[in-house]
Amino acid sequence: MKNYDIERHVTGESQFVDDIITPEGLLYASVCYSGKAHGEILRIDLSEAEKVSGVKVIFTSKDIPGDNQIGGIVPDEELLAEKEVEFIGQPVAVVVAEDQLSAREAARKIKVDIKDLPVITDPREAYKAGQLIVPPRTFNLGDVDNNWNECDYIVEGTVESGGQEHLYLETQGAFAYPVEGGGIKIVSSTQSPTAVQRVTSRILNLPMHKVEVDVLRLGGGFGGKEDQASAWAAMAGLAAFKLNRPVKLILPRQEDMRMTGKRHPYSSDFKIGLNKEGKILCYEATFYQNAGAAADLSPAILERTLFHCTNSYYIPNVKATAISCKTNLPPNTAFRGFGGPQGMFVIESAIFKAAEKMGVDPTEIQKKNLLDEGDEFPYGQRTENCHARITWQKAEEKYSIEKIRKEIKEFNAKNDIYKKGIAFMPICFGISFTNTSMNQASALVHVYTDGSISVSTAAVEMGQGVNEKIRQVAAKVFSVDIERVKTETTNTTRIANTSPTAASSGADLNGKATERACQYILKQLKEVAAEILEASSITHVKIIDEVVHLDGKKTELRWEELIKTAHLKRFNLSSHAFYATPGIHFDREKEKGRPFAYHVYGTAIVEVTVDCLRGIYKFDSVKVVHDFGKSLNPLIDKGQAEGAIVQGLGWMTIEEVIYDDNGKLLTDALSTYKVPDIHFTPNIEVDFLEDSENPWGIFKSKAIGEPPLMYGIGGYFAIMNAIKAFRPDRQFKISAPFTPEKVLMNLYSKKVEEKQSV
Ligand code: MTE
Ligand code: LUZ
Ligand code: MOS
């Protein structure tokens, strides 16, 4: 099974928003944004900008016919700033011109006079100043406060983790054009066509049925287009609506980097308590999330941090508090893992520091505390078909861990400057949107009279191969050649009220809806076949490889003939079906429930070589045993695992988002923001856990999009272990990303890390 988009990408045939053949009279839009991180808008001077030739109109907040509000969870974000700006990069005006260069030139010539207000970029400072996005939340299990005295070892510390730029290859953008009757059609690079539709209808004060959104594919999203594609679409929509002309708005890379939010940086405190045997008895954590200037998806991301704060470990007494802090940075947003990685990094850090204190290898503590069947998570759900231990064991066996350890020991004994480090990283990731209501999807399937099949769903293709998986589902239910099946664009007129393609559940939710729609048509077809073959009931009839079988025997009746006859006999060859994940619920008062349909497990072994003279490093390998369930498409799934691992390693090591104290992004180009490339990429081996069938997934598979990203966390601790081999006398502060500069400073700076308290 290949991913049919691959050939089109390689030949350049694949279309993205900027490739669409545009109609005559196209105008181009460009955005003018705030150069200050916090202030009062005194005046917007358009005079110089309006003189640029080719400029048609410049829109500001007062030109918005509807509600100037784009907030998804909390209504706290204006499309165009009215009185106050709260981050550098906040849109203030939209220039529309006959050509792109004029639009961009004019946008730069707009003068926005801003009276400075205090700028806060640090989440703990924001917390102290009382700037919260939503009230803090706490998850509790057992009784932490009364069990510290049971612990033989108690370790406290702080952990920092940084932001991450999505760096989708296709930047944010949209193309909008007016349609008859005062409506708007928008082609958008979004993971959430319905979000774009909702926001645009609100901005334009139009009913949702007058805003049609169409998505062919994305040049990557990674969460960055779950919520943050809407603004640009609404701006293009606004211009198209007001001017009655087609309008295209594509962000140049640097503007995209400056204006859009990233993965949330977190600053966290932990306290962990263990007994002599290394069993974790108590864990307390407080997470300060740097939300940026508006809520965006921060409350949902904060929630997932709490859900994953104990990763794949069972800890009987847990108290975890998460605080979403409002700062003067671009609103941070969804990024593969959605707060989960930030939570998991802290427990892994706590274990690492506890191991240091106890003088044992962290893997001993990790292994001892892995989840078992029936164990309770801090949110009340219990494990079912728990694969935490088995993936760990298989990883140890398959990759001959004792041999690796021996080789590393020998290498480190022989080499003074180069040191190797290794770390295990187990993962446990919950599958379902934590907001239960979002776990729904629908599909619309047509079988045409020539036997070809068209499938529409809410799934958005962004490189993760969901379209191919949907095709597989339809081909499998009908038992026809996959070439007969085409997935259509994701369009709000065909599939309404969609959840974003996110939370790794695109294939599950839309696949299940597709399965149901196909099953309805299949039943129609079987009735037709039973009629033709004079069978007493449809139970005698089966389609196998495009041939109708009667009581297990081949007949002359083939797919195309069957479809033609079904049409002539006036059977329905179209179906719309709906799927909502059963059995999930969550009570936000009690903070308990069963939020996830199931969990994804796996274990990675990460190896690195650090040059302890220069601070640079190279990851040698990442060896994984991963629970894919019964993989629907091993090639796609393996690709997803590999991509996510590299992205996770990047987050932990070389990708560094830096804002200065004035809230200005310093890493706003690829010359200053380094991402993994092919030379960075280690040898990755991904082993599929055998005999795993997932009753909750599509055709017994498991979701794959996000979970493997968290294997990258192992990269951080592999480096830690390598530099500890070089400087066994030192303790190192935990602060990701572990850039080569930071490694070097850690190795040679005079300032020794404050001793961990006991
Ligand atoms: N893979 C590619 N190539 N491009 C992407 O943008 N996004 C990731 C993951 N894999 C992404 C990707 C994220 S954040 C999610 S949530 C899932 O894909 C979404 O798709 P799925 O639900 O179909 O797995
Ligand atoms: N988006 C969302 C997500 O709205 N809810 C989630 O739980 C989620 N999880 C992962 C990624 N995106
Ligand atoms: Mo992915 S962060 O759920 O878009």
Coordinates of C-alpha atoms in Angstrom, one line a residue, residues 387-713:
H387 CA 1.2 -2.4 26.2
A388 CA 3.6 -0.3 28.3
R389 CA 5.6 -3.3 29.6
I390 CA 5.5 -5.4 26.6
T391 CA 6.9 -2.7 24.3
W392 CA 9.6 -2.1 26.8
Q393 CA 10.5 -5.7 27.0
K394 CA 10.4 -6.2 23.2
A395 CA 12.7 -3.2 22.8
E396 CA 15.2 -4.6 25.2
E397 CA 15.2 -8.0 23.5
K398 CA 14.9 -7.0 19.8
Y399 CA 17.7 -4.4 20.1
S400 CA 19.9 -6.4 22.4
I401 CA 20.1 -3.8 25.1
E402 CA 22.9 -5.5 27.1
K403 CA 25.1 -5.5 24.1
I404 CA 24.4 -1.8 23.4
R405 CA 25.2 -0.9 27.0
K406 CA 28.4 -2.8 26.9
E407 CA 29.5 -1.1 23.6
I408 CA 28.7 2.3 25.0
K409 CA 30.7 1.6 28.2
E410 CA 33.7 0.5 26.1
F411 CA 33.4 3.5 23.8
N412 CA 33.3 5.9 26.7
A413 CA 36.2 4.2 28.4
K414 CA 38.3 4.5 25.3
N415 CA 37.4 8.0 24.3
D416 CA 38.2 11.2 26.2
I417 CA 36.4 13.7 24.2
Y418 CA 33.6 11.8 22.5
K419 CA 31.0 10.3 24.8
K420 CA 28.0 8.2 24.0
G421 CA 24.7 8.4 25.8
I422 CA 21.6 6.3 25.7
A423 CA 18.1 6.8 27.1
F424 CA 14.8 4.8 27.0
M425 CA 11.7 6.7 26.3
P426 CA 8.4 4.9 26.9
I427 CA 5.2 6.7 25.7
C428 CA 1.5 6.4 26.5
F429 CA -0.7 8.8 24.6
G430 CA -4.5 9.0 24.8
I431 CA -6.5 9.0 21.6
S432 CA -9.7 11.1 21.3
F433 CA -10.2 14.9 21.5
T434 CA -10.2 15.5 25.2
N435 CA -13.3 17.7 24.5
T436 CA -15.7 14.8 24.2
S437 CA -18.1 16.6 21.9
M438 CA -15.5 16.9 19.2
N439 CA -15.2 13.2 18.7
Q440 CA -17.6 13.0 15.7
A441 CA -17.3 12.8 12.0
S442 CA -19.3 12.1 8.9
A443 CA -18.8 10.8 5.4
L444 CA -20.6 11.1 2.1
V445 CA -20.1 8.2 -0.4
H446 CA -21.3 8.0 -3.9
V447 CA -21.0 5.1 -6.2
Y448 CA -21.3 6.3 -9.8
T449 CA -22.9 4.2 -12.5
D450 CA -19.5 3.2 -14.0
G451 CA -18.5 1.7 -10.7
S452 CA -16.2 4.4 -9.6
I453 CA -16.5 5.7 -6.0
S454 CA -16.3 9.1 -4.5
V455 CA -15.7 9.7 -0.8
S456 CA -16.0 13.0 1.1
T457 CA -15.2 13.2 4.7
A458 CA -14.1 15.8 7.2
A459 CA -10.5 14.6 7.0
V460 CA -7.9 17.0 5.8
E461 CA -4.9 15.6 4.0
M462 CA -1.7 17.3 5.3
G463 CA 0.9 14.7 4.3
Q464 CA -0.1 12.2 7.0
G465 CA -1.8 9.9 4.4
V466 CA -5.3 10.1 5.7
N467 CA -6.8 10.2 2.2
E468 CA -5.1 6.9 1.3
K469 CA -6.4 5.3 4.5
I470 CA -9.9 6.5 3.7
R471 CA -9.6 5.0 0.2
Q472 CA -8.4 1.7 1.8
V473 CA -11.5 1.7 4.0
A474 CA -13.9 2.1 1.1
A475 CA -12.0 -0.4 -1.1
K476 CA -12.0 -2.9 1.7
V477 CA -15.7 -2.6 2.6
F478 CA -16.8 -3.0 -1.1
S479 CA -13.9 -5.4 -1.9
V480 CA -12.9 -3.5 -5.0
D481 CA -9.7 -2.2 -6.5
I482 CA -8.5 0.9 -4.6
E483 CA -8.1 2.7 -7.9
R484 CA -11.9 2.9 -8.1
V485 CA -11.9 5.0 -5.0
K486 CA -11.3 8.8 -5.1
T487 CA -11.2 11.0 -2.0
E488 CA -12.7 14.4 -2.7
T489 CA -11.7 17.8 -1.3
T490 CA -12.8 18.5 2.2
N491 CA -15.7 20.8 1.7
T492 CA -18.2 22.3 4.2
T493 CA -21.1 21.9 1.8
R494 CA -20.6 18.2 1.5
I495 CA -19.5 17.6 5.1
A496 CA -20.8 20.0 7.7
N497 CA -19.9 20.8 11.3
T498 CA -16.6 19.1 11.2
S499 CA -14.1 18.7 13.9
P500 CA -10.5 19.7 12.9
T501 CA -8.3 16.9 11.5
A502 CA -6.3 16.7 14.7
A503 CA -5.7 14.7 17.9
S504 CA -4.4 12.0 15.6
S505 CA -7.9 10.8 15.2
G506 CA -8.5 11.8 11.5
A507 CA -8.3 8.3 10.2
D508 CA -10.2 6.7 13.1
L509 CA -13.2 9.1 13.1
N510 CA -13.5 9.7 9.3
G511 CA -12.5 6.1 8.6
K512 CA -15.3 4.8 10.8
A513 CA -17.9 7.2 9.2
T514 CA -16.7 6.1 5.8
E515 CA -17.0 2.4 6.8
R516 CA -20.6 3.0 7.8
A517 CA -21.6 4.9 4.7
C518 CA -20.0 2.2 2.5
Q519 CA -21.8 -0.6 4.5
Y520 CA -25.2 1.0 3.8
I521 CA -24.5 1.1 0.0
L522 CA -23.1 -2.5 0.2
K523 CA -26.3 -3.6 1.7
Q524 CA -28.2 -2.1 -1.2
L525 CA -25.9 -3.8 -3.6
K526 CA -26.4 -7.2 -1.9
E527 CA -30.1 -6.8 -2.2
V528 CA -29.8 -6.2 -5.9
A529 CA -27.5 -9.2 -6.2
A530 CA -29.8 -11.4 -4.3
E531 CA -32.6 -10.3 -6.6
I532 CA -30.6 -11.0 -9.8
L533 CA -29.3 -14.3 -8.5
E534 CA -32.6 -15.3 -7.0
A535 CA -31.1 -15.8 -3.5
S536 CA -33.5 -16.1 -0.6
S537 CA -31.7 -13.4 1.4
I538 CA -28.7 -11.2 1.2
T539 CA -26.8 -13.3 3.7
H540 CA -26.0 -15.7 0.8
V541 CA -24.4 -12.9 -1.2
K542 CA -20.9 -11.6 -0.8
I543 CA -18.6 -9.4 -3.0
I544 CA -15.1 -10.7 -3.1
D545 CA -12.5 -8.9 -5.3
E546 CA -15.2 -7.2 -7.5
V547 CA -17.0 -10.5 -8.1
V548 CA -20.4 -11.4 -6.5
H549 CA -20.2 -14.8 -4.7
L550 CA -23.3 -16.8 -3.9
D551 CA -23.0 -19.2 -1.0
G552 CA -19.2 -18.9 -1.2
K553 CA -19.1 -19.7 -5.0
K554 CA -18.1 -17.2 -7.7
T555 CA -20.9 -16.0 -10.0
E556 CA -20.8 -14.2 -13.4
L557 CA -21.9 -11.0 -11.7
R558 CA -19.2 -8.5 -11.5
W559 CA -19.0 -5.0 -9.8
E560 CA -19.6 -2.9 -12.8
E561 CA -22.6 -4.9 -13.9
L562 CA -24.0 -5.0 -10.4
I563 CA -23.8 -1.2 -10.1
K564 CA -25.4 -0.6 -13.5
T565 CA -28.3 -2.9 -12.5
A566 CA -28.7 -1.4 -9.1
H567 CA -29.1 2.0 -10.7
L568 CA -31.6 0.7 -13.3
K569 CA -33.6 -0.9 -10.5
R570 CA -33.6 2.4 -8.7
F571 CA -31.5 1.5 -5.6
N572 CA -29.7 4.3 -3.7
L573 CA -26.0 4.4 -4.6
S574 CA -25.2 7.3 -2.2
S575 CA -24.9 7.4 1.5
H576 CA -24.1 9.8 4.3
A577 CA -23.1 8.3 7.6
F578 CA -22.2 9.6 11.0
Y579 CA -19.8 8.3 13.7
A580 CA -19.4 9.4 17.3
T581 CA -16.8 7.6 19.5
P582 CA -18.8 5.6 22.0
G583 CA -18.0 5.1 25.7
I584 CA -16.1 8.4 26.3
H585 CA -16.9 11.1 28.8
F586 CA -15.2 13.5 31.1
D587 CA -16.5 15.4 34.1
R588 CA -14.6 18.7 34.5
E589 CA -16.0 19.4 38.0
K590 CA -14.5 16.1 39.3
E591 CA -11.7 16.0 36.8
K592 CA -12.5 12.3 36.3
G593 CA -13.8 10.2 33.5
R594 CA -13.0 8.1 30.5
P595 CA -11.8 10.8 28.1
F596 CA -9.9 8.5 25.7
A597 CA -11.1 5.7 23.5
Y598 CA -7.8 4.0 23.9
H599 CA -4.1 4.7 24.5
V600 CA -1.1 4.3 22.2
Y601 CA 2.0 2.7 23.7
G602 CA 5.6 2.2 22.7
T603 CA 9.2 2.3 23.8
A604 CA 12.2 4.0 22.1
I605 CA 15.9 3.6 22.7
V606 CA 17.8 6.7 21.7
E607 CA 21.6 6.8 21.3
V608 CA 23.8 9.8 20.8
T609 CA 27.4 10.7 20.5
V610 CA 28.5 14.1 22.0
D611 CA 31.6 15.9 21.2
C612 CA 32.4 17.2 24.6
L613 CA 35.0 19.6 23.4
R614 CA 32.7 21.4 21.1
G615 CA 29.3 20.7 22.6
I616 CA 28.0 19.3 19.3
Y617 CA 26.3 16.0 19.0
K618 CA 24.9 13.4 16.6
F619 CA 22.1 11.1 17.2
D620 CA 23.2 7.6 16.2
S621 CA 20.0 5.8 16.3
V622 CA 16.4 5.6 17.5
K623 CA 15.2 2.1 18.0
V624 CA 11.5 1.6 18.7
V625 CA 8.9 -1.0 19.4
H626 CA 5.7 0.8 18.7
D627 CA 2.1 -0.3 19.1
F628 CA 0.3 0.4 15.8
G629 CA -2.6 -1.8 16.6
K630 CA -3.2 -3.7 13.4
S631 CA -1.7 -1.2 11.0
L632 CA -3.9 -0.1 8.2
N633 CA -1.0 1.0 6.1
P634 CA 2.5 0.1 7.4
L635 CA 4.3 2.3 5.0
I636 CA 2.4 5.4 5.9
D637 CA 2.5 4.6 9.6
K638 CA 6.2 4.0 9.6
G639 CA 6.7 7.3 7.8
Q640 CA 4.6 9.0 10.4
A641 CA 6.6 7.5 13.2
E642 CA 9.9 8.5 11.6
G643 CA 8.8 12.1 10.9
A644 CA 7.4 12.5 14.4
I645 CA 10.6 11.2 16.0
V646 CA 12.8 13.6 14.0
Q647 CA 10.4 16.5 14.9
G648 CA 10.5 15.5 18.6
L649 CA 14.3 15.3 18.6
G650 CA 14.3 18.8 16.9
W651 CA 12.1 20.2 19.7
M652 CA 14.3 18.8 22.4
T653 CA 17.7 19.8 20.9
I654 CA 18.3 22.2 18.0
E655 CA 15.0 24.1 17.5
E656 CA 15.1 27.2 19.6
V657 CA 12.5 29.9 19.5
I658 CA 13.9 33.1 21.1
Y659 CA 12.0 36.3 21.9
D660 CA 13.7 39.3 23.4
D661 CA 12.4 41.0 26.5
N662 CA 10.4 43.4 24.2
G663 CA 8.5 40.4 22.8
K664 CA 10.3 40.5 19.5
L665 CA 11.0 37.1 17.8
L666 CA 14.7 36.9 17.1
T667 CA 14.5 33.5 15.3
D668 CA 12.3 34.5 12.5
A669 CA 14.1 33.0 9.6
L670 CA 15.8 29.7 8.7
S671 CA 19.1 31.3 9.2
T672 CA 18.4 31.7 12.9
Y673 CA 15.9 28.9 13.5
K674 CA 17.5 25.5 12.9
V675 CA 15.4 22.4 12.1
P676 CA 16.5 18.9 11.6
D677 CA 17.7 18.0 8.1
I678 CA 18.8 14.7 6.6
H679 CA 22.2 15.0 8.2
F680 CA 20.7 15.4 11.6
T681 CA 18.4 12.4 11.1
P682 CA 19.6 9.3 12.9
N683 CA 19.2 5.8 11.8
I684 CA 15.6 5.0 12.8
E685 CA 14.3 1.5 13.3
V686 CA 10.6 1.0 14.0
D687 CA 9.4 -2.4 15.0
F688 CA 5.7 -3.1 14.9
L689 CA 4.4 -4.6 18.1
E690 CA 2.9 -8.0 17.1
D691 CA -0.6 -9.3 17.9
S692 CA -2.0 -5.9 18.8
E693 CA -5.6 -5.5 17.7
N694 CA -7.4 -2.3 18.8
P695 CA -11.1 -2.8 19.1
W696 CA -11.7 1.0 19.1
G697 CA -9.8 1.9 16.0
I698 CA -10.6 1.7 12.3
F699 CA -10.1 -1.9 11.2
K700 CA -8.3 -2.6 14.5
S701 CA -5.6 -0.1 13.9
K702 CA -4.3 2.6 16.2
A703 CA -3.8 6.3 15.6
I704 CA -0.3 7.3 14.7
G705 CA 0.0 11.0 13.9
E706 CA 1.3 12.4 17.2
P707 CA 2.4 9.8 19.7
P708 CA 5.9 9.0 18.2
L709 CA 6.9 12.6 18.6
M710 CA 7.4 12.0 22.3
Y711 CA 10.1 9.5 21.6
G712 CA 12.2 12.5 20.9
I713 CA 12.2 13.4 24.6

